[in-house]
């Protein structure tokens, strides 16, 4: 008899502890807390663990399972492609139908000035590719000294050395000699933390103008590009004021530097548009994508290349000495092609914009009434709540209480995945969520905030 995963849970947990090194994990602490949770299956917007617990997946996996779990068409697309051609590379004058068709579809779905795509296996590799494209572009323009890329503190652009350098996570920089040379960071547009006394419009302009100050400080002849997530995801769902991106765009245009939108989270419907840039009116020169392109069913990422960059790097650049074994993996491309067609044919993005996001935004805003919530913000289908001890002064709970972690653990125990970034709770539900799922998410979040408040000794 084959033992079920449920019966084997204890063995699996022990084996996991002995052999499996997890990303961004303190293994000693994990062992002391009883080990990992084993997720054994999933369906729709729910995941199930080895103890049979049904959990609403408020994070769509890791911001990626946008179409939800169990879409048979995606499984079939992978199986068909694996039978026909499981792997071939796109080096050495070769290609294959899934990569060609996906390139064409991405060109159709992306803003009009985007007609080329370079495939990678992940978002980190997409951003490493951007660094290579940016430097190649300026080199070919006869300005090799335009090397510096300006990014933002508390941004997340991946975990490779390039991605971690572009990212503004100090803990990541501290564990290596990062960032690599030629990458500098400016402060982020995080109003709750940094701009409480200004109006949103003033704060947005102020934070955008830090880019201009940095360009002038370094010298425009040395600055190559600016990179930003339209909405910072892993940093805590930081939604910039409306005044922010237009001013960033003005500055990039005025100084002629390349603008890179890291849309690994925001592309493919998360903000109610195919690209988050469209929502904010950003006109990027390069776009990074991953995650939602394949709804996370297989790993795939890439860099979308605008005509401005393509005309230089592709049309007259000679060989671009960059690429990955899995650039344009056939099965991953076949799944992505199917996922994007489903999204287009079923009107998923329109439904998010017109129905699901407005409903979610209205319900999520209600969490601001909770006694330990200092702010509840959302845009499209991403949301954040700031847990505070004192609503008016925005005073936080003592750091040692780690209330974010407490709240996250209450959520799991009550059947909800909600992620903690410090004392900021964040969600990114699947795009196919029904109103009843949004209700369940918000109701459970409220209940877990109650439990957190009681546990932290808040009145
Ligand atoms: N850019 C952005 C904006 C991301 O959110 C990456 C690049 C890197 O993608 P890959 O595929 O290399 O992981 C990401 C990834 C979290 C979390 O805890 C977020 C991500 C990855 C892991 C954890 O919120 N985002």
Tab-separated table of C-alpha atoms in Angstrom, residues 46-377:
chain	number	residue	atom	x	y	z
A	46	UNK	CA	-7.348	26.968	-1.348
A	47	UNK	CA	-4.257	25.046	-0.329
A	48	UNK	CA	-4.329	21.942	1.895
A	49	UNK	CA	-1.633	20.886	4.346
A	50	UNK	CA	-0.541	17.461	5.483
A	51	UNK	CA	-2.817	17.704	8.504
A	52	UNK	CA	-5.770	18.142	6.185
A	53	UNK	CA	-6.221	21.814	7.009
A	54	UNK	CA	-7.893	23.902	4.291
A	55	UNK	CA	-6.267	27.324	3.982
A	56	UNK	CA	-7.393	30.296	1.872
A	57	UNK	CA	-4.348	31.341	-0.137
A	58	UNK	CA	-4.340	35.112	0.310
A	59	UNK	CA	-0.933	35.347	-1.398
A	60	UNK	CA	-1.642	33.399	-4.624
A	61	UNK	CA	1.332	31.183	-3.827
A	62	UNK	CA	4.025	33.833	-3.825
A	63	UNK	CA	2.198	36.525	-5.833
A	64	UNK	CA	1.975	34.208	-8.820
A	65	UNK	CA	-0.883	31.676	-8.952
A	66	UNK	CA	-3.148	34.286	-10.491
A	67	UNK	CA	-5.511	31.805	-12.149
A	68	UNK	CA	-5.743	29.696	-9.023
A	69	UNK	CA	-4.840	26.041	-8.602
A	70	UNK	CA	-6.092	23.080	-10.580
A	71	UNK	CA	-6.504	24.625	-14.052
A	72	UNK	CA	-6.510	21.509	-16.202
A	73	UNK	CA	-5.697	23.454	-19.400
A	74	UNK	CA	-2.350	24.454	-17.920
A	75	UNK	CA	-1.576	20.897	-16.904
A	76	UNK	CA	-2.546	19.657	-20.366
A	77	UNK	CA	-0.422	22.317	-22.080
A	78	UNK	CA	2.630	21.227	-20.088
A	79	UNK	CA	1.989	17.510	-20.686
A	80	UNK	CA	1.424	17.978	-24.430
A	81	UNK	CA	4.557	20.069	-24.816
A	82	UNK	CA	6.650	17.696	-22.729
A	83	UNK	CA	5.625	14.832	-24.961
A	84	UNK	CA	6.303	16.728	-28.163
A	85	UNK	CA	9.475	18.610	-27.236
A	86	UNK	CA	10.330	18.748	-23.528
A	87	UNK	CA	13.446	20.800	-24.056
A	88	UNK	CA	15.387	22.545	-26.685
A	89	UNK	CA	17.501	25.674	-26.428
A	90	UNK	CA	17.117	28.933	-28.266
A	91	UNK	CA	20.849	29.485	-28.766
A	92	UNK	CA	22.749	28.723	-32.002
A	93	UNK	CA	20.093	29.798	-34.515
A	94	UNK	CA	17.402	27.545	-33.044
A	95	UNK	CA	13.945	28.217	-31.712
A	96	UNK	CA	10.631	26.381	-31.198
A	97	UNK	CA	6.924	27.140	-31.593
A	98	UNK	CA	5.995	27.869	-27.929
A	99	UNK	CA	8.738	30.508	-27.542
A	100	UNK	CA	7.808	32.120	-30.860
A	101	UNK	CA	4.093	32.210	-30.136
A	102	UNK	CA	4.596	33.497	-26.600
A	103	UNK	CA	6.940	36.247	-27.822
A	104	UNK	CA	4.281	37.345	-30.259
A	105	UNK	CA	1.492	37.279	-27.683
A	106	UNK	CA	3.586	39.227	-25.148
A	107	UNK	CA	4.330	41.828	-27.841
A	108	UNK	CA	0.586	42.125	-28.484
A	109	UNK	CA	-0.352	42.448	-24.812
A	110	UNK	CA	2.425	44.853	-23.798
A	111	UNK	CA	2.463	48.603	-24.505
A	112	UNK	CA	2.751	49.468	-28.222
A	113	UNK	CA	6.460	50.295	-28.201
A	114	UNK	CA	7.384	46.793	-26.943
A	115	UNK	CA	8.049	44.206	-29.642
A	116	UNK	CA	10.820	41.974	-28.290
A	117	UNK	CA	11.228	39.630	-25.346
A	118	UNK	CA	14.259	37.921	-23.809
A	119	UNK	CA	13.226	34.873	-21.778
A	120	UNK	CA	14.674	33.834	-18.436
A	121	UNK	CA	13.761	31.269	-15.810
A	122	UNK	CA	12.883	33.751	-13.057
A	123	UNK	CA	12.376	37.360	-12.048
A	124	UNK	CA	15.898	37.579	-10.633
A	125	UNK	CA	17.361	36.481	-13.947
A	126	UNK	CA	15.079	38.961	-15.706
A	127	UNK	CA	16.596	41.794	-13.684
A	128	UNK	CA	20.141	40.543	-14.237
A	129	UNK	CA	19.268	40.617	-17.925
A	130	UNK	CA	18.117	44.224	-17.548
A	131	UNK	CA	21.493	45.203	-16.093
A	132	UNK	CA	23.197	43.596	-19.102
A	133	UNK	CA	20.816	45.272	-21.577
A	134	UNK	CA	21.158	48.687	-19.957
A	135	UNK	CA	24.963	48.616	-19.993
A	136	UNK	CA	25.066	47.225	-23.529
A	137	UNK	CA	22.699	49.971	-24.677
A	138	UNK	CA	24.846	52.824	-23.405
A	139	UNK	CA	28.049	51.167	-24.560
A	140	UNK	CA	26.659	50.895	-28.080
A	141	UNK	CA	25.542	54.520	-27.889
A	142	UNK	CA	29.202	55.441	-27.376
A	143	UNK	CA	28.621	56.388	-23.725
A	144	UNK	CA	30.108	53.474	-21.753
A	145	UNK	CA	30.625	55.709	-18.733
A	146	UNK	CA	26.820	55.838	-18.297
A	147	UNK	CA	26.958	52.876	-15.937
A	148	UNK	CA	25.091	53.786	-12.779
A	149	UNK	CA	21.653	52.368	-12.143
A	150	UNK	CA	19.521	54.098	-9.541
A	151	UNK	CA	17.173	51.886	-7.552
A	152	UNK	CA	15.285	52.294	-4.277
A	153	UNK	CA	15.698	51.274	-0.684
A	154	UNK	CA	13.391	48.455	0.385
A	155	UNK	CA	12.824	47.447	-3.251
A	156	UNK	CA	12.869	43.754	-4.108
A	157	UNK	CA	14.368	42.785	-7.450
A	158	UNK	CA	15.445	39.211	-6.751
A	159	UNK	CA	18.094	37.156	-5.074
A	160	UNK	CA	20.898	36.735	-7.617
A	161	UNK	CA	23.841	39.057	-7.039
A	162	UNK	CA	22.480	41.455	-9.656
A	163	UNK	CA	18.908	41.281	-8.408
A	164	UNK	CA	19.951	41.633	-4.775
A	165	UNK	CA	22.135	44.613	-5.706
A	166	UNK	CA	19.269	46.366	-7.463
A	167	UNK	CA	17.051	45.534	-4.524
A	168	UNK	CA	17.280	47.746	-1.514
A	169	UNK	CA	17.097	45.118	1.206
A	170	UNK	CA	19.856	45.949	3.663
A	171	UNK	CA	19.835	42.468	5.227
A	172	UNK	CA	20.651	40.995	1.815
A	173	UNK	CA	23.422	43.516	1.178
A	174	UNK	CA	24.965	42.851	4.576
A	175	UNK	CA	25.455	39.140	3.878
A	176	UNK	CA	27.543	39.812	0.753
A	177	UNK	CA	29.638	42.679	-0.530
A	178	UNK	CA	26.612	44.232	-2.198
A	179	UNK	CA	25.476	46.142	-4.070
A	180	UNK	CA	27.866	45.447	-6.923
A	181	UNK	CA	29.570	48.637	-8.186
A	182	UNK	CA	27.423	51.043	-10.160
A	183	UNK	CA	24.143	50.575	-8.311
A	184	UNK	CA	22.900	53.211	-5.870
A	185	UNK	CA	19.676	53.618	-3.935
A	186	UNK	CA	17.325	56.454	-3.133
A	187	UNK	CA	14.591	56.515	-0.491
A	188	UNK	CA	11.216	54.886	-1.274
A	189	UNK	CA	7.725	56.464	-1.528
A	190	UNK	CA	6.472	54.869	1.707
A	191	UNK	CA	4.193	57.523	3.121
A	192	UNK	CA	2.998	55.714	6.238
A	193	UNK	CA	6.587	55.408	7.487
A	194	UNK	CA	8.263	58.428	5.980
A	195	UNK	CA	5.758	61.120	5.116
A	196	UNK	CA	3.027	61.323	7.723
A	197	UNK	CA	3.031	65.141	7.895
A	198	UNK	CA	2.811	65.803	4.150
A	199	UNK	CA	-0.144	65.546	1.799
A	200	UNK	CA	0.040	62.507	-0.486
A	201	UNK	CA	0.646	64.745	-3.495
A	202	UNK	CA	3.506	66.603	-1.806
A	203	UNK	CA	5.096	63.443	-0.501
A	204	UNK	CA	4.960	61.760	-3.917
A	205	UNK	CA	6.699	64.701	-5.575
A	206	UNK	CA	9.263	64.958	-2.810
A	207	UNK	CA	10.228	61.282	-3.066
A	208	UNK	CA	10.314	61.341	-6.884
A	209	UNK	CA	12.600	64.363	-6.840
A	210	UNK	CA	15.142	62.342	-4.886
A	211	UNK	CA	15.831	60.736	-8.252
A	212	UNK	CA	16.607	64.098	-9.812
A	213	UNK	CA	18.861	65.011	-6.891
A	214	UNK	CA	20.732	61.729	-7.231
A	215	UNK	CA	21.171	62.158	-10.989
A	216	UNK	CA	22.604	65.650	-10.472
A	217	UNK	CA	24.830	64.435	-7.643
A	218	UNK	CA	26.310	61.607	-9.737
A	219	UNK	CA	26.312	63.549	-13.014
A	220	UNK	CA	23.883	62.735	-15.813
A	221	UNK	CA	26.784	61.570	-18.014
A	222	UNK	CA	27.266	58.669	-15.583
A	223	UNK	CA	23.644	57.631	-15.005
A	224	UNK	CA	22.226	54.811	-17.116
A	225	UNK	CA	18.803	53.970	-15.727
A	226	UNK	CA	16.256	54.004	-12.938
A	227	UNK	CA	14.488	50.805	-11.878
A	228	UNK	CA	11.357	50.519	-9.736
A	229	UNK	CA	8.407	48.277	-9.021
A	230	UNK	CA	5.188	50.170	-9.884
A	231	UNK	CA	3.987	49.018	-6.442
A	232	UNK	CA	6.689	47.614	-4.144
A	233	UNK	CA	5.536	44.110	-3.282
A	234	UNK	CA	7.860	42.229	-0.954
A	235	UNK	CA	8.816	45.512	0.718
A	236	UNK	CA	5.279	45.708	2.128
A	237	UNK	CA	2.855	46.643	-0.693
A	238	UNK	CA	3.998	50.231	-0.875
A	239	UNK	CA	1.595	52.083	-3.131
A	240	UNK	CA	3.076	55.399	-4.215
A	241	UNK	CA	0.958	58.558	-4.234
A	242	UNK	CA	-0.501	59.441	-7.657
A	243	UNK	CA	2.004	62.262	-8.053
A	244	UNK	CA	5.026	59.940	-7.809
A	245	UNK	CA	5.310	58.083	-11.119
A	246	UNK	CA	4.482	61.022	-13.419
A	247	UNK	CA	7.317	62.959	-11.775
A	248	UNK	CA	9.700	59.972	-12.094
A	249	UNK	CA	8.699	59.780	-15.761
A	250	UNK	CA	9.339	63.506	-16.225
A	251	UNK	CA	12.796	63.161	-14.698
A	252	UNK	CA	13.750	60.095	-16.772
A	253	UNK	CA	12.564	61.886	-19.938
A	254	UNK	CA	14.326	65.126	-19.088
A	255	UNK	CA	17.677	63.432	-18.437
A	256	UNK	CA	17.250	60.759	-21.109
A	257	UNK	CA	17.919	57.830	-18.773
A	258	UNK	CA	16.297	54.443	-19.269
A	259	UNK	CA	13.278	53.624	-17.128
A	260	UNK	CA	12.893	49.992	-16.060
A	261	UNK	CA	9.586	48.830	-14.593
A	262	UNK	CA	10.001	45.669	-12.555
A	263	UNK	CA	6.560	44.179	-13.126
A	264	UNK	CA	7.322	40.725	-11.743
A	265	UNK	CA	4.349	41.161	-9.396
A	266	UNK	CA	2.316	43.888	-11.078
A	267	UNK	CA	2.082	42.506	-14.639
A	268	UNK	CA	-0.758	40.343	-15.941
A	269	UNK	CA	-3.725	41.753	-14.138
A	270	UNK	CA	-2.676	42.273	-10.531
A	271	UNK	CA	-3.479	46.013	-10.700
A	272	UNK	CA	-6.431	45.562	-13.077
A	273	UNK	CA	-4.362	46.185	-16.229
A	274	UNK	CA	-2.133	43.872	-18.240
A	275	UNK	CA	0.777	45.929	-16.937
A	276	UNK	CA	0.940	47.999	-13.750
A	277	UNK	CA	2.768	50.673	-15.749
A	278	UNK	CA	-0.471	51.337	-17.632
A	279	UNK	CA	-2.300	52.029	-14.384
A	280	UNK	CA	0.252	54.646	-13.339
A	281	UNK	CA	0.852	56.061	-16.843
A	282	UNK	CA	4.494	54.939	-16.734
A	283	UNK	CA	6.183	54.651	-20.146
A	284	UNK	CA	9.068	52.271	-19.423
A	285	UNK	CA	11.909	51.362	-21.771
A	286	UNK	CA	12.307	47.899	-20.261
A	287	UNK	CA	9.881	45.688	-18.311
A	288	UNK	CA	10.768	42.693	-16.127
A	289	UNK	CA	8.159	39.975	-15.743
A	290	UNK	CA	7.841	36.471	-14.220
A	291	UNK	CA	5.381	34.889	-11.751
A	292	UNK	CA	1.886	35.565	-13.193
A	293	UNK	CA	3.016	35.005	-16.801
A	294	UNK	CA	2.620	31.257	-16.210
A	295	UNK	CA	0.390	31.602	-13.127
A	296	UNK	CA	3.365	30.021	-11.358
A	297	UNK	CA	2.656	26.554	-12.820
A	298	UNK	CA	6.163	26.445	-14.317
A	299	UNK	CA	9.074	28.846	-13.796
A	300	UNK	CA	9.361	31.548	-16.438
A	301	UNK	CA	10.459	35.166	-16.548
A	302	UNK	CA	11.848	37.662	-18.972
A	303	UNK	CA	12.719	41.154	-20.077
A	304	UNK	CA	10.418	42.997	-22.439
A	305	UNK	CA	12.501	45.243	-24.659
A	306	UNK	CA	11.111	48.478	-26.110
A	307	UNK	CA	11.924	49.661	-29.623
A	308	UNK	CA	14.229	52.341	-28.172
A	309	UNK	CA	16.495	49.650	-26.712
A	310	UNK	CA	15.876	47.032	-29.424
A	311	UNK	CA	16.880	49.465	-32.192
A	312	UNK	CA	20.301	49.717	-30.567
A	313	UNK	CA	20.984	46.409	-28.828
A	314	UNK	CA	19.216	44.036	-31.223
A	315	UNK	CA	19.234	45.832	-34.569
A	316	UNK	CA	22.827	47.034	-34.561
A	317	UNK	CA	24.443	45.581	-31.471
A	318	UNK	CA	25.996	42.396	-32.819
A	319	UNK	CA	26.023	39.449	-30.427
A	320	UNK	CA	24.451	40.053	-27.014
A	321	UNK	CA	26.650	37.786	-24.897
A	322	UNK	CA	24.013	36.672	-22.417
A	323	UNK	CA	21.582	33.786	-22.003
A	324	UNK	CA	20.396	30.868	-19.920
A	325	UNK	CA	19.968	27.153	-20.613
A	326	UNK	CA	16.300	27.579	-19.809
A	327	UNK	CA	15.719	30.838	-21.733
A	328	UNK	CA	12.370	30.154	-23.389
A	329	UNK	CA	11.909	26.647	-21.982
A	330	UNK	CA	9.290	25.015	-24.268
A	331	UNK	CA	7.044	23.591	-21.541
A	332	UNK	CA	7.149	26.816	-19.506
A	333	UNK	CA	6.347	28.847	-22.630
A	334	UNK	CA	3.482	26.512	-23.572
A	335	UNK	CA	1.989	26.910	-20.096
A	336	UNK	CA	2.429	30.693	-20.175
A	337	UNK	CA	0.842	30.899	-23.599
A	338	UNK	CA	-2.162	28.972	-22.311
A	339	UNK	CA	-2.359	31.028	-19.104
A	340	UNK	CA	-2.311	34.338	-20.978
A	341	UNK	CA	-4.857	33.118	-23.510
A	342	UNK	CA	-7.165	32.040	-20.675
A	343	UNK	CA	-6.765	35.461	-19.101
A	344	UNK	CA	-7.520	37.193	-22.394
A	345	UNK	CA	-10.389	34.933	-23.496
A	346	UNK	CA	-12.071	34.858	-20.085
A	347	UNK	CA	-11.640	38.614	-19.572
A	348	UNK	CA	-9.802	38.066	-16.270
A	349	UNK	CA	-8.042	41.446	-16.283
A	350	UNK	CA	-11.234	43.367	-17.074
A	351	UNK	CA	-13.089	41.528	-14.318
A	352	UNK	CA	-10.352	42.409	-11.816
A	353	UNK	CA	-10.490	46.077	-12.826
A	354	UNK	CA	-14.264	46.377	-13.003
A	355	UNK	CA	-15.437	44.090	-10.246
A	356	UNK	CA	-13.054	42.093	-8.065
A	357	UNK	CA	-10.606	44.866	-7.219
A	358	UNK	CA	-13.273	47.482	-6.368
A	359	UNK	CA	-15.000	44.939	-4.139
A	360	UNK	CA	-11.729	43.938	-2.494
A	361	UNK	CA	-10.657	47.600	-2.078
A	362	UNK	CA	-13.921	48.478	-0.360
A	363	UNK	CA	-13.879	45.484	1.981
A	364	UNK	CA	-10.155	45.864	2.729
A	365	UNK	CA	-10.609	49.551	3.607
A	366	UNK	CA	-12.953	48.416	6.388
A	367	UNK	CA	-9.992	46.902	8.229
A	368	UNK	CA	-8.820	50.455	8.970
A	369	UNK	CA	-11.567	50.493	11.642
A	370	UNK	CA	-9.786	47.813	13.638
A	371	UNK	CA	-8.242	49.156	16.876
A	372	UNK	CA	-4.705	48.001	15.998
A	373	UNK	CA	-4.721	49.036	12.339
A	374	UNK	CA	-3.001	52.316	11.510
A	375	UNK	CA	-3.674	52.125	7.779
A	376	UNK	CA	-5.386	49.754	5.359
A	377	UNK	CA	-4.321	50.426	1.767
